[in-house]
Coordinates of C-alpha atoms in Angstrom, one line a residue:
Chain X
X1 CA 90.0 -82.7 -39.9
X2 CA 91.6 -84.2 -43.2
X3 CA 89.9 -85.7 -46.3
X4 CA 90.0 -89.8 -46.7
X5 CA 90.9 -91.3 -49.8
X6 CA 87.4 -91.9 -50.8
X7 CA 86.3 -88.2 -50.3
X8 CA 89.5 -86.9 -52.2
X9 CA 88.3 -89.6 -55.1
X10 CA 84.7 -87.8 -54.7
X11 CA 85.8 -84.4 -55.2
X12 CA 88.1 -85.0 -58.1
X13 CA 85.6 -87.0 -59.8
X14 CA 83.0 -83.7 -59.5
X15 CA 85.3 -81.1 -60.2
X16 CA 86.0 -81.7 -64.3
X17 CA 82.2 -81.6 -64.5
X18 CA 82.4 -78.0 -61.6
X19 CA 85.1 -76.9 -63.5
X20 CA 83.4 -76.8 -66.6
X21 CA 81.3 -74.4 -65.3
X22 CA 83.2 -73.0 -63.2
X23 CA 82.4 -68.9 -64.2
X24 CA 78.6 -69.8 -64.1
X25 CA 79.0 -71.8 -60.4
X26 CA 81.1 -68.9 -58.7
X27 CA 78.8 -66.2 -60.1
X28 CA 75.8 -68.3 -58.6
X29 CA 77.0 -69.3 -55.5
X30 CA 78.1 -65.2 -54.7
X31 CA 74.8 -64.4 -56.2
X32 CA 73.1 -67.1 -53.3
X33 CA 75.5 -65.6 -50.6
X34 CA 74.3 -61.8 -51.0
X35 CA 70.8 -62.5 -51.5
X36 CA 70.5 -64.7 -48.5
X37 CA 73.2 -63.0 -46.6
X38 CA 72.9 -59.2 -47.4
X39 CA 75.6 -58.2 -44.6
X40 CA 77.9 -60.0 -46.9
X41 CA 77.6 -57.5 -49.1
X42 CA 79.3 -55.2 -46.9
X43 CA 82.6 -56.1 -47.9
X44 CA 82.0 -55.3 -51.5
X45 CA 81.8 -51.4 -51.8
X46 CA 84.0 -51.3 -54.7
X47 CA 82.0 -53.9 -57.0
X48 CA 78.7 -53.7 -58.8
X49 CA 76.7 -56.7 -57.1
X50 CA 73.2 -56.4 -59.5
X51 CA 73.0 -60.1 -61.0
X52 CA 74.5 -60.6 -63.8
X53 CA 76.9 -58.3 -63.4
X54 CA 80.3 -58.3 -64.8
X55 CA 82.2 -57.4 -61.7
X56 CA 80.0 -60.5 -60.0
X57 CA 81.1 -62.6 -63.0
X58 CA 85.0 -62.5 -62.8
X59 CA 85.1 -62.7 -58.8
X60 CA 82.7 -66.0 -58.8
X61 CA 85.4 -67.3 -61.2
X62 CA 88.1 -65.8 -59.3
X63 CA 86.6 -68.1 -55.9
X64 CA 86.2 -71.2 -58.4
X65 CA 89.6 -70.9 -59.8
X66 CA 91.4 -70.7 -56.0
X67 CA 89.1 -73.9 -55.5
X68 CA 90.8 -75.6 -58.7
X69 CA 94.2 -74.7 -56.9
X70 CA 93.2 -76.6 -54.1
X71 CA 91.5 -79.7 -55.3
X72 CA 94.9 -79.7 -57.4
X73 CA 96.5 -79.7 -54.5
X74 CA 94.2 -81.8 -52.9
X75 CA 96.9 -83.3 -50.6
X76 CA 98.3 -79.6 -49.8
X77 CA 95.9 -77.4 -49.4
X78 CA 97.8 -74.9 -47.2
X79 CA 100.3 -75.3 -49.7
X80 CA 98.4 -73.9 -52.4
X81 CA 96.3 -71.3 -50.9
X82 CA 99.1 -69.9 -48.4
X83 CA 99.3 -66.5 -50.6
X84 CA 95.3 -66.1 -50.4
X85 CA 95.9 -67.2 -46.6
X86 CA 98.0 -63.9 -46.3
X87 CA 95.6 -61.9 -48.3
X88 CA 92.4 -62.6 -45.8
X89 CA 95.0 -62.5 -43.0
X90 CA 96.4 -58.7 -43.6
X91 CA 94.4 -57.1 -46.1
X92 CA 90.9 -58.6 -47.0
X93 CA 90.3 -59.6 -43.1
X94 CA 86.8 -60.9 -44.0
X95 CA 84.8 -62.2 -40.9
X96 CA 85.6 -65.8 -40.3
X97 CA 81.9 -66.3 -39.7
X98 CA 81.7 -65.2 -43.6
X99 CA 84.0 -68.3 -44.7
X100 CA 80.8 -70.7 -43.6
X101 CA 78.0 -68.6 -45.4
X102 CA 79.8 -68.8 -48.7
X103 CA 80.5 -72.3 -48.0
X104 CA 77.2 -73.2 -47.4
X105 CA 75.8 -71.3 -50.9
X106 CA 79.0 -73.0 -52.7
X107 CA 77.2 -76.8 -51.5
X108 CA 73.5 -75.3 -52.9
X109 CA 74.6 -74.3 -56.2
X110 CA 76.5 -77.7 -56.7
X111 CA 73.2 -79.2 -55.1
X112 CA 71.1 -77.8 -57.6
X113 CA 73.8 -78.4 -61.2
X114 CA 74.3 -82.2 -60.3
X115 CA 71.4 -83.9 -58.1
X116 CA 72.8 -87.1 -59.2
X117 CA 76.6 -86.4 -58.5
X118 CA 75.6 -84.9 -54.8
X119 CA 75.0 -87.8 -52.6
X120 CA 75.1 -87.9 -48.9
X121 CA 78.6 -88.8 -49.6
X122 CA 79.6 -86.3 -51.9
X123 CA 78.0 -83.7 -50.0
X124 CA 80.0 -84.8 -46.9
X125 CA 83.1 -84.7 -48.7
X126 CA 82.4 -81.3 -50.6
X127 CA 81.7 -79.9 -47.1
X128 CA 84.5 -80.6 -45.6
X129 CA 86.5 -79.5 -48.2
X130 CA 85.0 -76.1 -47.7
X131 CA 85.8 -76.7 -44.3
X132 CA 89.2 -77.2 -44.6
X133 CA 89.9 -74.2 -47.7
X134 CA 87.9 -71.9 -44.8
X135 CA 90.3 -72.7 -42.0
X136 CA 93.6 -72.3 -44.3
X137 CA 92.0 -69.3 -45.8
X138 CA 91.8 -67.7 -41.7
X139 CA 94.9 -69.6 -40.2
X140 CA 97.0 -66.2 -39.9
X141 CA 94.7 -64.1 -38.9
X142 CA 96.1 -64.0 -35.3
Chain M
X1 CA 59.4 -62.7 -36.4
X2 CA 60.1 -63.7 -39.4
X3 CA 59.7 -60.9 -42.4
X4 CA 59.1 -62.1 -46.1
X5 CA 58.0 -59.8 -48.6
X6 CA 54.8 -61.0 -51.2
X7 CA 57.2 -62.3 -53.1
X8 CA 58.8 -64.2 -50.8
X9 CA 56.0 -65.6 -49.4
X10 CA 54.4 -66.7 -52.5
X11 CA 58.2 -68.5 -53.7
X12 CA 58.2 -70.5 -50.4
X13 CA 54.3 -71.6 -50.5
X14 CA 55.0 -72.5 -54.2
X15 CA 58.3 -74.7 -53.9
X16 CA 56.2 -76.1 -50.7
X17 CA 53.5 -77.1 -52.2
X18 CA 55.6 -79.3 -54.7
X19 CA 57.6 -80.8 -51.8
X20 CA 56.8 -84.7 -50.6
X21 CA 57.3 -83.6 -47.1
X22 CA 57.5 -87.1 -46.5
X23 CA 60.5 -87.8 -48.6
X24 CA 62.6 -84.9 -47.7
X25 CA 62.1 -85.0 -44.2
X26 CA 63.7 -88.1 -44.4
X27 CA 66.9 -87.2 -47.1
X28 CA 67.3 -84.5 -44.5
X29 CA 67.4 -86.3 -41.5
X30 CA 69.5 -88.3 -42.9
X31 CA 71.9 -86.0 -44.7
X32 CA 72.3 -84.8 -41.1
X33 CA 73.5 -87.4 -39.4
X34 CA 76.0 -88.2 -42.4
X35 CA 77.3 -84.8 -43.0
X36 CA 77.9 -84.0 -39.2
X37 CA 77.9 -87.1 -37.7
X38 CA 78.0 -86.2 -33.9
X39 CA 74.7 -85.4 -34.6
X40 CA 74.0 -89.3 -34.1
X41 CA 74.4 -89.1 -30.4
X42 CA 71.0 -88.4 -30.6
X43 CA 69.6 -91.0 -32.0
X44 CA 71.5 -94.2 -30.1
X45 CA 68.1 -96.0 -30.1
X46 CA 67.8 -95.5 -34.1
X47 CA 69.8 -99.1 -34.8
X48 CA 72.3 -99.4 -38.0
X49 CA 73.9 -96.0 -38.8
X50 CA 77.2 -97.2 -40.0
X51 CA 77.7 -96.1 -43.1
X52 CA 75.7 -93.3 -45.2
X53 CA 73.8 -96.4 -46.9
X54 CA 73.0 -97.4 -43.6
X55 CA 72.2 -94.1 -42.3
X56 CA 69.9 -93.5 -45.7
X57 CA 68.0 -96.3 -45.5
X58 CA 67.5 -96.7 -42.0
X59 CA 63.3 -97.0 -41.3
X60 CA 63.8 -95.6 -38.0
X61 CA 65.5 -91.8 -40.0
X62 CA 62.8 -91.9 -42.7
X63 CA 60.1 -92.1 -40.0
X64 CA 61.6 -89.7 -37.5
X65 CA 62.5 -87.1 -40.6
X66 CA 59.0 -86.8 -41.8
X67 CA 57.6 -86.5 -38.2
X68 CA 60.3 -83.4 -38.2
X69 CA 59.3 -81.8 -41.8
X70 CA 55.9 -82.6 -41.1
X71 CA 56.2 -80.5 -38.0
X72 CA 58.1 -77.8 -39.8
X73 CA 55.6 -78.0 -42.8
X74 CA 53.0 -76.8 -39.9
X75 CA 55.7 -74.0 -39.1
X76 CA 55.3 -73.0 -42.9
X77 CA 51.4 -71.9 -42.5
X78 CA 52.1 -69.9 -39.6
X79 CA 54.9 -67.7 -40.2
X80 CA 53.6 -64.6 -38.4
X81 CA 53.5 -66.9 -35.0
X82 CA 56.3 -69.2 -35.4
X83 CA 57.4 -68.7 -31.2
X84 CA 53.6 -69.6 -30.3
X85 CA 53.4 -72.9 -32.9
X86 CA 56.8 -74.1 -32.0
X87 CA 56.4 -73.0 -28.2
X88 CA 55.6 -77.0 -26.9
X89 CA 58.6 -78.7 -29.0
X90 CA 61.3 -76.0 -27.7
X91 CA 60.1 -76.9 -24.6
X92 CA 60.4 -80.6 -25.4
X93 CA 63.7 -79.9 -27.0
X94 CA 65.2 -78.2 -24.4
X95 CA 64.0 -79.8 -21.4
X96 CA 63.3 -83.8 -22.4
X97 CA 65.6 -83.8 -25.7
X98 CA 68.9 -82.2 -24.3
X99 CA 69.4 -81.2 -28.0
X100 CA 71.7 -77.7 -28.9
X101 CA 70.0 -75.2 -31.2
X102 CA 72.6 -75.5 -32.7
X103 CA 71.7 -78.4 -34.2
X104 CA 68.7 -76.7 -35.8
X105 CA 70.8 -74.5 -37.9
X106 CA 72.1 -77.7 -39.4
X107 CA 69.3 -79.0 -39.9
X108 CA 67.9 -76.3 -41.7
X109 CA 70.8 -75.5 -44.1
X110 CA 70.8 -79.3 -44.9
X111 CA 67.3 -78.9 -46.0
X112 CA 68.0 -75.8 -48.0
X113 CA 70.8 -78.2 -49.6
X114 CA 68.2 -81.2 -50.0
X115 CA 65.6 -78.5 -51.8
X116 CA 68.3 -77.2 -54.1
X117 CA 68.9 -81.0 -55.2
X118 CA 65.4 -81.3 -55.6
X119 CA 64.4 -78.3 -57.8
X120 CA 67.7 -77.7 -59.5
X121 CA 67.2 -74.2 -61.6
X122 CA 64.0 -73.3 -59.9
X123 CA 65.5 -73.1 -56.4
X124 CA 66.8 -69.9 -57.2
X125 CA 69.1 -67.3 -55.3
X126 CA 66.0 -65.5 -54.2
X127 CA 64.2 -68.7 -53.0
X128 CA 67.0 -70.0 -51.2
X129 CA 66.8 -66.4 -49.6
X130 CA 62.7 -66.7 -48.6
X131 CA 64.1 -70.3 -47.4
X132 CA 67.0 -69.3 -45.4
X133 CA 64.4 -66.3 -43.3
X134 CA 62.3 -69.4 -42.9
X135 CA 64.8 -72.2 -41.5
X136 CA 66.8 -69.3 -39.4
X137 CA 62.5 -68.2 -38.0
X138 CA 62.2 -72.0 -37.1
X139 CA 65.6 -72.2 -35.6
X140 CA 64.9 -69.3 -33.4
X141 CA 61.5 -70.5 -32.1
X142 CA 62.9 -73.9 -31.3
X143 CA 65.6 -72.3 -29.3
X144 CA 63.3 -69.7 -27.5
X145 CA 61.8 -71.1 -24.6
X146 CA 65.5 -72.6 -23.7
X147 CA 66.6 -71.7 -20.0

């Protein structure tokens, strides 16, 4: 699965207006993942997950910012997240099941910031993106 | 089964009740077939699904999506019994429709995507939570009588 032209143009339209908010849209979207997904939680021991929390804060802009690397890299997407595709390979070893839920609360919180910018289209496009960032993100894991 | 607390219950009858089933069920449908489209092997009989336009205005998906959400919408008043209320269309699904449960999952997480459009702010984390316990109930009791 790769990106056409027209989705690439989609996502790098959207993300100055994501990126903008990108703290905000990362804490949101972990904040979706562990209230609708509680399991997810599970790999979090170590981090105070109560909204609003500062720990939630910098890791939602910690997933946003890895995102900017790749729509950057739009073209290379392996490319720029091969070091975080070691880190989920040999020490974070999240379920790959995992890599969808997030995904899927990533698409709600862009959903619900920019009705307008999230068309059929777009919302194609900005899933497979996810789609794509999940499978680079659990290419080594065996 | 599906559990939701009070609080839960009362966040899902309230974004509900603000909902045009109508309209959704359609944007739904339709979001469906464009985000995944193998889900269109369904739906040969459904005429011009070409292109997302297409796909969004086609009669045939904004009728067939609120026959769905209106069917769902019926699943909403009878949480405690979802298995019994959806007991007929599993049946249908499974043994007339050919269609993978799968495909219910989709459906529902496009609808979850489709409500967050629709209520911006006020489809918060713990709504989308209630919602999630609801779609994944449905998806379950259209997928239980499956052999």
């Amino acid at each position: 699965m790769s990106l056409t032209k027209a989705e690439r143009t989609v996502i790098l339209s959207m993300w100055d207006k994501i990126s903008a908010q990108a703290d905000a849209i990362g804490t949101e979207a972990l904040e979706r993942l562990f209230a609708s997904y509680p399991q997810t939680k599970t790999y979090f021991p170590h981090l105070d997950l109560r909204p609003g929390s500062a720990h939630l804060r910098v890791h939602g802009a910690k997933v946003v910012a890895a995102l900017g690397d790749a729509v950057k890299s739009i073209d290379n997407i392996a490319g720029a997240l091969a070091k975080l595709s070691e880190l989920h390979a040999y020490i974070l070893r999240v379920d790959p099941v995992n890599f969808k839920l997030l995904s899927h609360c990533l698409l709600v919180t862009v959903a619900s910031h920019f009705p307008a910018d999230f068309t059929a289209d777009a919302h194609t496009a900005w899933d497979k993106f996810l789609c794509i960032v999940s499978c680079v993100l659990t290419e080594k894991y065996r | 089964m599906v559990h939701l607390t009070a609080d839960e219950k009362s966040l899902v009858s309230g974004l509900w009740s603000k909902v045009n089933v109508d309209e959704v069920g359609g944007e739904a449908l339709g979001r469906l077939l464009v985000v995944y489209p193998w889900t269109q092997r369904f739906f040969d009989s459904f005429g011009d699904l070409s292109s997302p336009d297409a796909v969004m205005g086609n009669p045939k998906v904004k009728a067939h999506g609120k026959k769905v959400l209106n069917s769902f919408s019926d699943g909403l008043k009878n949480l405690d019994n979802l298995k019994g209320t959806f007991a007929k269309l599993s049946e249908l699904h499974c043994d007339k429709l050919h269609v993978d449960p799968e495909n219910f999952k989709l459906l529902g997480n496009v609808l979850v995507c489709v409500l967050a459009r629709h209520f911006g702010k006020q489809f918060t984390p713990q709504a989308q939570g209630a919602f999630q316990k609801v779609v994944a109930g449905v998806a379950n009791a259209l997928a239980h009588k499956y052999h």
